[in-house]
Tab-separated table of C-alpha atoms and ligand atoms in Angstrom:
chain	number	residue	atom	x	y	z
J	18	MET	CA	11.085	-13.037	-21.561
J	19	SER	CA	8.835	-13.140	-18.524
J	20	ARG	CA	8.693	-16.157	-16.277
J	21	PRO	CA	5.624	-18.357	-16.909
J	22	LEU	CA	2.829	-18.133	-14.302
J	23	ASP	CA	3.286	-21.702	-13.095
J	24	LEU	CA	1.270	-21.610	-9.873
J	25	ALA	CA	2.710	-24.906	-8.464
J	26	ALA	CA	6.251	-23.591	-8.930
J	27	ILE	CA	5.356	-20.175	-7.465
J	28	ARG	CA	3.571	-21.726	-4.422
J	29	ALA	CA	6.622	-23.948	-3.744
J	30	GLU	CA	8.598	-20.725	-3.197
J	31	PHE	CA	6.272	-19.642	-0.420
J	32	PRO	CA	6.934	-22.171	2.428
J	33	ILE	CA	4.026	-20.808	4.536
J	34	LEU	CA	1.521	-21.855	1.911
J	35	SER	CA	2.030	-25.476	2.660
J	36	ARG	CA	0.798	-25.021	6.278
J	37	GLU	CA	-2.320	-26.564	7.516
J	38	ILE	CA	-4.630	-24.499	9.656
J	39	ASN	CA	-7.181	-26.351	11.833
J	40	GLY	CA	-6.596	-29.520	9.871
J	41	HIS	CA	-7.251	-27.885	6.483
J	42	PRO	CA	-4.801	-26.549	3.876
J	43	LEU	CA	-4.196	-22.889	4.379
J	44	VAL	CA	-6.165	-20.590	2.058
J	45	TYR	CA	-4.625	-17.188	2.472
J	46	PHE	CA	-7.017	-14.537	1.209
J	47	ASP	CA	-5.767	-11.603	3.466
J	48	ASN	CA	-3.303	-10.383	0.961
J	49	ALA	CA	-4.525	-6.747	0.990
J	50	ALA	CA	-3.567	-6.654	4.664
J	51	SER	CA	-0.157	-8.219	4.129
J	52	ALA	CA	1.267	-10.618	1.532
J	53	GLN	CA	3.322	-13.763	2.152
J	54	LYS	CA	7.034	-13.751	1.391
J	55	PRO	CA	8.928	-15.916	-1.129
J	56	ASP	CA	12.125	-17.727	-0.216
J	57	ALA	CA	14.079	-15.245	-2.393
J	58	VAL	CA	13.176	-12.444	0.072
J	59	ILE	CA	13.610	-14.524	3.264
J	60	ASP	CA	16.919	-15.876	2.034
J	61	ALA	CA	18.257	-12.534	0.817
J	62	ILE	CA	17.722	-10.925	4.202
J	63	ALA	CA	19.405	-13.777	6.011
J	64	HIS	CA	22.285	-13.886	3.474
J	65	GLN	CA	22.926	-10.150	3.846
J	66	ALA	CA	22.801	-10.381	7.705
J	67	ARG	CA	25.158	-13.451	7.615
J	68	THR	CA	27.656	-12.186	5.162
J	69	ALA	CA	27.681	-8.404	4.508
J	70	TYR	CA	26.002	-6.510	7.320
J	71	ALA	CA	27.116	-3.167	8.773
J	72	ASN	CA	25.643	0.358	9.086
J	73	VAL	CA	25.296	2.202	5.756
J	74	HIS	CA	26.778	5.442	4.486
J	75	ARG	CA	29.087	5.756	7.578
J	76	GLY	CA	32.061	3.480	7.349
J	77	ILE	CA	34.945	3.205	5.049
J	78	HIS	CA	35.437	-0.434	5.876
J	79	THR	CA	34.487	-3.213	3.486
J	80	LEU	CA	31.280	-4.442	5.207
J	81	SER	CA	29.862	-0.940	5.422
J	82	ASN	CA	30.570	-0.389	1.774
J	83	GLU	CA	28.998	-3.726	0.790
J	84	ALA	CA	25.938	-3.004	2.878
J	85	THR	CA	25.662	0.545	1.407
J	86	GLU	CA	26.018	-0.895	-2.049
J	87	ALA	CA	23.148	-3.365	-1.449
J	88	TYR	CA	20.952	-0.716	0.224
J	89	GLU	CA	21.459	1.782	-2.657
J	90	ALA	CA	20.840	-1.039	-5.193
J	91	ALA	CA	17.466	-1.547	-3.524
J	92	ARG	CA	16.706	2.198	-3.993
J	93	GLU	CA	17.607	1.855	-7.629
J	94	THR	CA	15.236	-1.161	-7.961
J	95	ALA	CA	12.446	0.847	-6.358
J	96	ARG	CA	13.253	3.766	-8.625
J	97	ALA	CA	12.944	1.562	-11.752
J	98	PHE	CA	9.795	-0.061	-10.349
J	99	LEU	CA	8.062	3.305	-10.120
J	100	ASN	CA	9.862	4.764	-13.212
J	101	ALA	CA	11.128	7.662	-11.058
J	102	PRO	CA	13.732	9.794	-12.896
J	103	ALA	CA	16.525	9.504	-10.313
J	104	HIS	CA	17.501	7.748	-7.198
J	105	GLU	CA	17.248	11.039	-5.281
J	106	ASN	CA	13.460	10.909	-5.821
J	107	ILE	CA	13.160	7.663	-3.777
J	108	LEU	CA	12.946	7.775	0.081
J	109	PHE	CA	12.858	4.779	2.261
J	110	THR	CA	10.424	4.871	5.195
J	111	LYS	CA	9.039	2.143	7.438
J	112	GLY	CA	5.822	1.899	5.449
J	113	SER	CA	3.059	3.813	3.769
J	114	THR	CA	1.875	5.188	7.067
J	115	GLU	CA	5.220	6.783	7.824
J	116	GLY	CA	5.472	7.847	4.143
J	117	ILE	CA	2.234	9.795	4.357
J	118	ASN	CA	3.147	11.269	7.708
J	119	LEU	CA	6.426	12.341	6.226
J	120	VAL	CA	4.671	14.259	3.368
J	121	ALA	CA	2.023	15.797	5.640
J	122	SER	CA	4.589	16.899	8.128
J	123	ALA	CA	6.868	18.209	5.354
J	124	LEU	CA	4.048	20.337	4.095
J	125	ALA	CA	2.751	21.575	7.499
J	126	GLY	CA	4.857	24.745	7.297
J	127	GLU	CA	3.024	25.902	4.159
J	128	ILE	CA	-0.445	25.474	5.543
J	129	GLN	CA	-2.420	28.611	6.458
J	130	PRO	CA	-5.775	28.488	8.300
J	131	GLY	CA	-8.536	27.869	5.685
J	132	ASP	CA	-6.199	26.052	3.265
J	133	GLU	CA	-8.036	22.994	1.943
J	134	ILE	CA	-6.951	19.386	1.682
J	135	VAL	CA	-9.003	17.157	-0.562
J	136	LEU	CA	-9.496	13.474	0.349
J	137	SER	CA	-11.886	10.735	-0.752
J	138	ILE	CA	-14.170	8.999	1.674
J	139	MET	CA	-12.577	5.625	0.724
J	140	GLU	CA	-9.120	6.559	2.102
J	141	HIS	CA	-7.369	4.337	4.591
J	142	HIS	CA	-6.782	6.027	7.978
J	143	SER	CA	-3.140	6.397	7.045
J	144	ASN	CA	-4.238	8.817	4.362
J	145	ILE	CA	-6.693	10.553	6.678
J	146	VAL	CA	-5.279	11.050	10.171
J	147	PRO	CA	-1.967	12.877	9.078
J	148	TRP	CA	-4.242	15.364	7.262
J	149	HIS	CA	-6.397	15.635	10.447
J	150	PHE	CA	-3.171	16.717	12.187
J	151	LEU	CA	-2.948	19.599	9.812
J	152	ARG	CA	-6.558	20.452	10.480
J	153	GLU	CA	-6.009	20.328	14.258
J	154	ARG	CA	-2.697	22.070	14.338
J	155	HIS	CA	-2.650	24.446	11.337
J	156	GLY	CA	-6.350	25.146	10.691
J	157	ALA	CA	-6.469	23.237	7.378
J	158	VAL	CA	-9.998	22.387	6.078
J	159	LEU	CA	-10.610	18.749	4.897
J	160	ARG	CA	-12.866	18.449	1.868
J	161	TRP	CA	-14.306	15.011	1.164
J	162	VAL	CA	-15.025	13.568	-2.282
J	163	GLY	CA	-17.746	10.925	-2.480
J	164	LEU	CA	-18.304	7.843	-4.561
J	165	THR	CA	-20.776	6.761	-7.274
J	166	GLU	CA	-23.248	3.987	-6.649
J	167	ASP	CA	-20.811	1.296	-7.774
J	168	GLY	CA	-17.952	2.607	-5.630
J	169	ALA	CA	-15.950	4.593	-8.270
J	170	LEU	CA	-14.499	7.946	-7.244
J	171	ASP	CA	-17.121	10.631	-8.038
J	172	MET	CA	-15.162	12.786	-10.576
J	173	ALA	CA	-17.771	15.474	-10.701
J	174	ASP	CA	-17.676	15.737	-6.930
J	175	LEU	CA	-13.842	15.857	-7.112
J	176	ALA	CA	-13.931	18.633	-9.718
J	177	GLY	CA	-16.273	20.551	-7.408
J	178	ALA	CA	-14.151	19.968	-4.323
J	179	ILE	CA	-10.908	21.362	-5.892
J	180	GLY	CA	-10.788	25.113	-5.895
J	181	PRO	CA	-8.573	28.170	-5.298
J	182	LYS	CA	-8.007	27.156	-1.605
J	183	THR	CA	-6.884	23.669	-2.396
J	184	ARG	CA	-3.270	23.079	-1.313
J	185	PHE	CA	-3.246	19.366	-1.507
J	186	VAL	CA	-5.091	16.328	-2.879
J	187	ALA	CA	-4.405	13.094	-1.066
J	188	MET	CA	-5.993	10.057	-2.697
J	189	THR	CA	-5.760	6.268	-2.982
J	190	HIS	CA	-4.733	4.745	-6.294
J	191	MET	CA	-6.626	1.564	-5.266
J	192	SER	CA	-9.025	1.184	-2.407
J	193	ASN	CA	-8.071	-1.494	0.139
J	194	VAL	CA	-11.819	-2.165	0.688
J	195	LEU	CA	-13.613	-1.600	-2.573
J	196	GLY	CA	-10.764	-2.469	-4.955
J	197	THR	CA	-11.664	0.743	-6.831
J	198	VAL	CA	-8.807	2.007	-9.008
J	199	THR	CA	-8.870	5.783	-9.366
J	200	ASP	CA	-7.964	7.742	-12.482
J	201	MET	CA	-4.806	9.306	-10.939
J	202	ALA	CA	-3.710	11.114	-14.139
J	203	GLU	CA	-7.060	12.923	-14.174
J	204	ILE	CA	-6.911	13.640	-10.422
J	205	VAL	CA	-3.403	15.224	-11.036
J	206	ARG	CA	-4.708	17.141	-13.935
J	207	LEU	CA	-7.523	18.737	-11.897
J	208	ALA	CA	-5.300	19.359	-8.899
J	209	HIS	CA	-2.388	20.857	-10.790
J	210	ALA	CA	-4.727	23.191	-12.602
J	211	ALA	CA	-5.642	24.588	-9.225
J	212	GLY	CA	-1.978	24.790	-8.139
J	213	ALA	CA	-2.404	21.927	-5.683
J	214	GLN	CA	0.135	18.987	-5.114
J	215	VAL	CA	-1.120	15.431	-5.322
J	216	LEU	CA	-0.196	12.425	-3.186
J	217	ALA	CA	-1.271	8.985	-4.421
J	218	ASP	CA	-1.527	6.227	-1.844
J	219	GLY	CA	-0.255	3.305	-3.923
J	220	SER	CA	-0.192	0.887	-0.968
J	221	GLN	CA	-2.609	-1.548	-2.916
J	222	ALA	CA	-2.096	-0.252	-6.506
J	223	ALA	CA	1.556	-0.837	-6.636
J	224	VAL	CA	1.012	-4.589	-5.986
J	225	HIS	CA	-1.452	-5.060	-8.753
J	226	MET	CA	-0.587	-2.811	-11.675
J	227	PRO	CA	2.508	-1.288	-13.177
J	228	VAL	CA	3.009	2.263	-11.860
J	229	ASP	CA	4.748	4.979	-13.742
J	230	VAL	CA	4.955	8.100	-11.527
J	231	GLN	CA	6.073	10.260	-14.362
J	232	ALA	CA	3.293	9.300	-16.611
J	233	LEU	CA	0.803	9.795	-13.701
J	234	GLY	CA	2.332	13.185	-13.026
J	235	VAL	CA	1.916	12.854	-9.207
J	236	ASP	CA	4.002	14.941	-6.875
J	237	TRP	CA	4.131	12.142	-4.279
J	238	TYR	CA	3.599	8.436	-4.441
J	239	VAL	CA	3.647	6.085	-1.500
J	240	MET	CA	3.944	2.259	-1.238
J	241	THR	CA	4.624	-0.334	1.460
J	242	GLY	CA	6.947	-3.274	1.290
J	243	HIS	CA	4.985	-5.947	3.188
J	244	LYS	CA	2.090	-5.944	0.635
J	245	LEU	CA	4.539	-6.215	-2.228
J	246	TYR	CA	5.820	-9.683	-1.010
J	247	GLY	CA	8.563	-7.894	0.917
J	248	PRO	CA	9.415	-7.498	4.593
J	249	THR	CA	7.575	-5.300	7.066
J	250	GLY	CA	9.208	-2.132	8.303
J	251	ILE	CA	10.026	-0.789	4.872
J	252	GLY	CA	8.118	1.555	2.518
J	253	VAL	CA	8.942	3.933	-0.314
J	254	VAL	CA	8.053	7.565	-0.904
J	255	TYR	CA	8.547	8.976	-4.296
J	256	GLY	CA	8.646	12.723	-4.508
J	257	THR	CA	9.400	15.016	-7.472
J	258	ALA	CA	12.662	16.951	-7.194
J	259	GLU	CA	10.561	20.174	-6.848
J	260	ALA	CA	8.280	18.703	-4.040
J	261	LEU	CA	11.371	17.230	-2.231
J	262	ASP	CA	13.178	20.569	-2.416
J	263	ARG	CA	10.220	22.425	-0.963
J	264	ALA	CA	9.592	19.891	1.722
J	265	ARG	CA	10.926	20.250	5.302
J	266	PRO	CA	12.750	17.262	6.723
J	267	TYR	CA	10.475	14.996	8.733
J	268	GLN	CA	12.813	13.716	11.439
J	269	GLY	CA	16.065	15.056	12.664
J	270	GLY	CA	19.143	12.936	13.410
J	271	GLY	CA	22.220	11.344	11.786
J	272	GLU	CA	22.803	11.319	8.014
J	273	MET	CA	20.096	13.887	7.249
J	274	ILE	CA	22.402	16.855	7.995
J	275	GLU	CA	25.145	18.706	6.246
J	276	ILE	CA	26.439	20.764	9.190
J	277	VAL	CA	25.433	20.927	12.884
J	278	THR	CA	26.791	23.568	15.148
J	279	ARG	CA	25.617	24.775	18.545
J	280	ASP	CA	23.292	27.412	17.015
J	281	ARG	CA	22.596	26.271	13.448
J	282	VAL	CA	21.938	23.215	11.257
J	283	THR	CA	21.948	22.679	7.508
J	284	TYR	CA	20.520	19.712	5.787
J	285	ASN	CA	21.721	17.069	3.429
J	286	THR	CA	20.158	16.700	-0.013
J	287	ALA	CA	17.411	14.248	-0.827
J	288	PRO	CA	17.017	11.364	-0.305
J	289	HIS	CA	19.274	11.579	2.755
J	290	LYS	CA	17.511	14.731	4.079
J	291	PHE	CA	14.465	12.502	4.757
J	292	GLU	CA	16.293	9.462	6.131
J	293	ALA	CA	17.317	10.448	9.613
J	294	GLY	CA	19.159	7.777	11.663
J	295	THR	CA	20.058	4.241	10.801
J	296	PRO	CA	17.514	3.166	8.100
J	297	PRO	CA	15.838	-0.270	7.785
J	298	ILE	CA	18.780	-1.671	5.955
J	299	LEU	CA	17.955	-5.336	5.709
J	300	GLU	CA	14.308	-4.542	5.046
J	301	ALA	CA	15.219	-2.263	2.133
J	302	ILE	CA	17.416	-4.930	0.687
J	303	GLY	CA	14.571	-7.483	1.074
J	304	LEU	CA	12.128	-5.139	-0.618
J	305	GLY	CA	14.559	-4.764	-3.564
J	306	VAL	CA	14.556	-8.551	-3.954
J	307	ALA	CA	10.777	-8.634	-3.614
J	308	LEU	CA	10.321	-6.085	-6.407
J	309	ASP	CA	12.788	-8.040	-8.626
J	310	TRP	CA	10.817	-11.221	-7.762
J	311	MET	CA	7.506	-9.667	-8.866
J	312	GLN	CA	8.965	-8.243	-11.999
J	313	GLN	CA	9.955	-11.717	-13.260
J	314	PHE	CA	6.294	-12.107	-14.260
J	315	ASP	CA	4.254	-10.361	-16.870
J	316	ALA	CA	2.176	-7.828	-14.955
J	317	ALA	CA	-0.772	-8.186	-17.448
J	318	GLU	CA	-0.734	-12.018	-16.921
J	319	VAL	CA	-0.647	-11.638	-13.144
J	320	HIS	CA	-3.482	-9.144	-13.308
J	321	ALA	CA	-5.522	-11.474	-15.494
J	322	HIS	CA	-4.892	-14.343	-13.021
J	323	GLU	CA	-5.831	-12.314	-9.924
J	324	MET	CA	-9.040	-10.982	-11.650
J	325	GLY	CA	-9.871	-14.528	-12.717
J	326	LEU	CA	-9.861	-15.481	-9.044
J	327	TYR	CA	-11.909	-12.480	-8.142
J	328	ALA	CA	-14.512	-13.258	-10.900
J	329	ARG	CA	-14.740	-16.888	-9.696
J	330	ALA	CA	-15.276	-15.792	-6.166
J	331	ARG	CA	-17.766	-13.107	-7.096
J	332	GLU	CA	-19.672	-15.735	-9.040
J	333	GLY	CA	-19.664	-18.146	-6.099
J	334	LEU	CA	-21.224	-15.439	-3.898
J	335	ARG	CA	-23.963	-14.609	-6.394
J	336	GLY	CA	-26.399	-17.270	-5.251
J	337	ILE	CA	-26.172	-16.452	-1.583
J	338	ASN	CA	-29.291	-14.865	-0.067
J	339	GLY	CA	-28.747	-11.646	1.893
J	340	LEU	CA	-25.138	-11.205	0.644
J	341	THR	CA	-23.965	-7.745	-0.532
J	342	VAL	CA	-20.732	-7.127	-2.350
J	343	HIS	CA	-19.348	-3.625	-1.771
J	344	GLY	CA	-17.539	-2.019	-4.697
J	345	GLU	CA	-18.151	-3.074	-8.306
J	346	ALA	CA	-16.547	-0.116	-10.104
J	347	PRO	CA	-15.318	-0.950	-13.644
J	348	GLY	CA	-11.680	-1.745	-13.704
J	349	LYS	CA	-11.479	-2.572	-10.004
J	350	GLY	CA	-8.837	-4.749	-8.533
J	351	ALA	CA	-8.883	-8.221	-6.916
J	352	VAL	CA	-10.456	-7.251	-3.572
J	353	LEU	CA	-13.844	-8.800	-2.698
J	354	THR	CA	-15.564	-7.079	0.249
J	355	PHE	CA	-18.999	-8.308	1.373
J	356	SER	CA	-21.600	-8.347	4.091
J	357	LEU	CA	-23.960	-11.019	4.916
J	358	GLU	CA	-27.299	-10.018	6.437
J	359	GLY	CA	-27.703	-11.213	9.933
J	360	ALA	CA	-24.060	-12.342	10.293
J	361	HIS	CA	-21.322	-10.253	11.892
J	362	PRO	CA	-18.144	-10.229	9.691
J	363	HIS	CA	-15.998	-11.247	12.634
J	364	ASP	CA	-18.056	-14.379	13.090
J	365	ILE	CA	-17.776	-15.191	9.425
J	366	ALA	CA	-14.011	-14.739	9.485
J	367	GLN	CA	-13.684	-16.885	12.720
J	368	LEU	CA	-15.801	-19.729	11.163
J	369	LEU	CA	-13.767	-19.621	7.893
J	370	ASP	CA	-10.690	-19.933	9.984
J	371	ARG	CA	-11.985	-23.186	11.233
J	372	TYR	CA	-11.720	-24.359	7.575
J	373	GLY	CA	-8.250	-22.931	7.068
J	374	VAL	CA	-9.516	-19.805	5.183
J	375	ALA	CA	-7.961	-16.607	6.239
J	376	ILE	CA	-9.909	-13.459	5.339
J	377	ARG	CA	-10.142	-9.978	6.955
J	378	ALA	CA	-13.142	-8.702	8.961
J	379	GLY	CA	-13.441	-5.214	10.450
J	380	HIS	CA	-13.529	-1.612	9.344
J	381	HIS	CA	-10.241	-2.071	7.389
J	382	CYS	CA	-8.939	1.184	8.750
J	383	ALA	CA	-11.523	2.998	6.602
J	384	GLN	CA	-14.188	4.195	9.046
J	385	PRO	CA	-15.494	7.110	6.812
J	386	LEU	CA	-16.120	4.499	4.062
J	387	MET	CA	-17.892	2.208	6.541
J	388	ASP	CA	-20.161	5.148	7.403
J	389	HIS	CA	-20.865	5.732	3.740
J	390	LEU	CA	-21.679	2.006	3.238
J	391	GLY	CA	-23.895	2.106	6.341
J	392	VAL	CA	-22.091	-0.685	8.123
J	393	THR	CA	-19.644	-0.912	11.010
J	394	ALA	CA	-17.539	-3.670	9.461
J	395	THR	CA	-17.371	-5.940	6.431
J	396	ALA	CA	-15.624	-9.202	5.457
J	397	ARG	CA	-12.852	-9.043	2.792
J	398	ALA	CA	-11.235	-11.680	0.617
J	399	SER	CA	-8.231	-10.341	-1.278
J	400	PHE	CA	-6.214	-12.265	-3.940
J	401	ALA	CA	-2.479	-12.612	-4.797
J	402	ILE	CA	-0.330	-14.150	-7.456
J	403	TYR	CA	-0.073	-17.460	-5.623
J	404	ASN	CA	-3.751	-18.011	-5.042
J	405	THR	CA	-5.624	-20.698	-7.043
J	406	ASP	CA	-9.149	-21.608	-8.272
J	407	THR	CA	-9.179	-24.555	-5.854
J	408	GLU	CA	-8.700	-22.135	-2.962
J	409	VAL	CA	-11.522	-19.994	-4.225
J	410	ASP	CA	-13.745	-23.082	-4.314
J	411	ALA	CA	-12.617	-23.932	-0.691
J	412	PHE	CA	-13.509	-20.445	0.384
J	413	ILE	CA	-17.050	-20.512	-1.184
J	414	GLU	CA	-17.653	-23.915	0.366
J	415	ALA	CA	-16.528	-22.808	3.786
J	416	LEU	CA	-18.654	-19.631	3.538
J	417	ALA	CA	-21.692	-21.774	2.696
J	418	LYS	CA	-21.048	-23.847	5.878
J	419	ALA	CA	-20.450	-20.742	7.961
J	420	ARG	CA	-23.722	-19.239	6.777
J	421	LYS	CA	-25.627	-22.352	7.779
J	422	MET	CA	-24.131	-22.198	11.269
J	423	LEU	CA	-24.791	-18.454	11.670
J	424	LEU	CA	-28.295	-18.113	10.232
O	504	LIG	C1	-4.655	1.792	0.995
O	504	LIG	C2	-3.728	1.704	2.119
O	504	LIG	N1	-3.023	2.815	2.593
O	504	LIG	C3	-2.172	2.722	3.604
O	504	LIG	C4	-1.926	1.555	4.262
O	504	LIG	C5	-0.941	1.530	5.453
O	504	LIG	O1	0.131	0.765	5.097
O	504	LIG	P1	1.191	0.402	6.289
O	504	LIG	O2	0.407	-0.227	7.371
O	504	LIG	O3	2.103	-0.624	5.637
O	504	LIG	O4	1.903	1.607	6.689
O	504	LIG	C6	-2.645	0.365	3.821
O	504	LIG	C7	-2.425	-0.889	4.638
O	504	LIG	O5	-3.400	-1.572	4.841
O	504	LIG	C8	-3.549	0.484	2.775
O	504	LIG	O6	-4.205	-0.631	2.376
């Protein structure tokens, strides 16, 4: 049985939510950038460090064995969270950015000049720049897929962009700006038909919907701990056995080798082949606890709650003159991005902060998307499990006041 969605009880587990900002109760709507951490995560990290900390996979002493057990238990939790077939399919990185760099770098050796990599224009820079490296260094050609009017991925454009030269399709599973959820299974179907691999950037999606990497059929799936109510400095890459086998190691160092001699090196098997050096041990353990924490709740109930907050906020913005909401694709997630004519998003965010409301303003690491929208920056409110209707109302009220001051 899932734990009931009792918001008062949930909020009590996030000490930071009881803070006041500028004399107002904190309203934290910057969850797409990074989510707050429950006591369970904060305490688990401290407890591990206090009682059972040592380096992993190296020692034969008790503490090292206990730390290794906890670290590998976190890998098992991540495996189950993504429904990966085996723990070998799960690599720990320091976040999505490192995860995507790992995949792009692992593939670099296979890229010939003229090989094509297909991206959408709503990608985060983390899922753009590593592919630019392959363009700059290996002559890859980047092909860009556009959006429909409401911000959905243009599937006809995608079908046209994938062809015999496509080696790789790298696409978001949920946009951090528009909230658009992509049809990853269909993306995979089109890419695989052309013999191309697919990487799904699940940095946002993994927080808001159950992910089954086997059902999606992706070759690679990437997520990041700090958006999943876990610590910073930890992320997960899922790779199929075949993709991992083909991939070159990303970094060299301890633990990723089998034999090192003066003139030769052979590599360990996955996942260790991709985890050079001392890994983020405490962070991985914290992430495991965060994923367990999330999974106490019914995912459909959490989704309905977050979308309820989105709908309330969307409704609140409806009456405001000169306000544009970016991204209204059917099935989108709880991310509300908007522009207000005549007001810079930074000024809006700064004024909202005066009322204790934390939102994001800027290009959201998505400059090609900003170009497409014809703006340089937007404001973004993004919702999480612990947010409430009262907070949405405080946000709308603060926005009305900010608007009066700015226009
Ligand atoms: C869609 C998307 N991809 C990638 C990233 C990068 O994640 P990280 O900064 O944790 O590496 C983010 C973070 O904002 C994101 O929203």
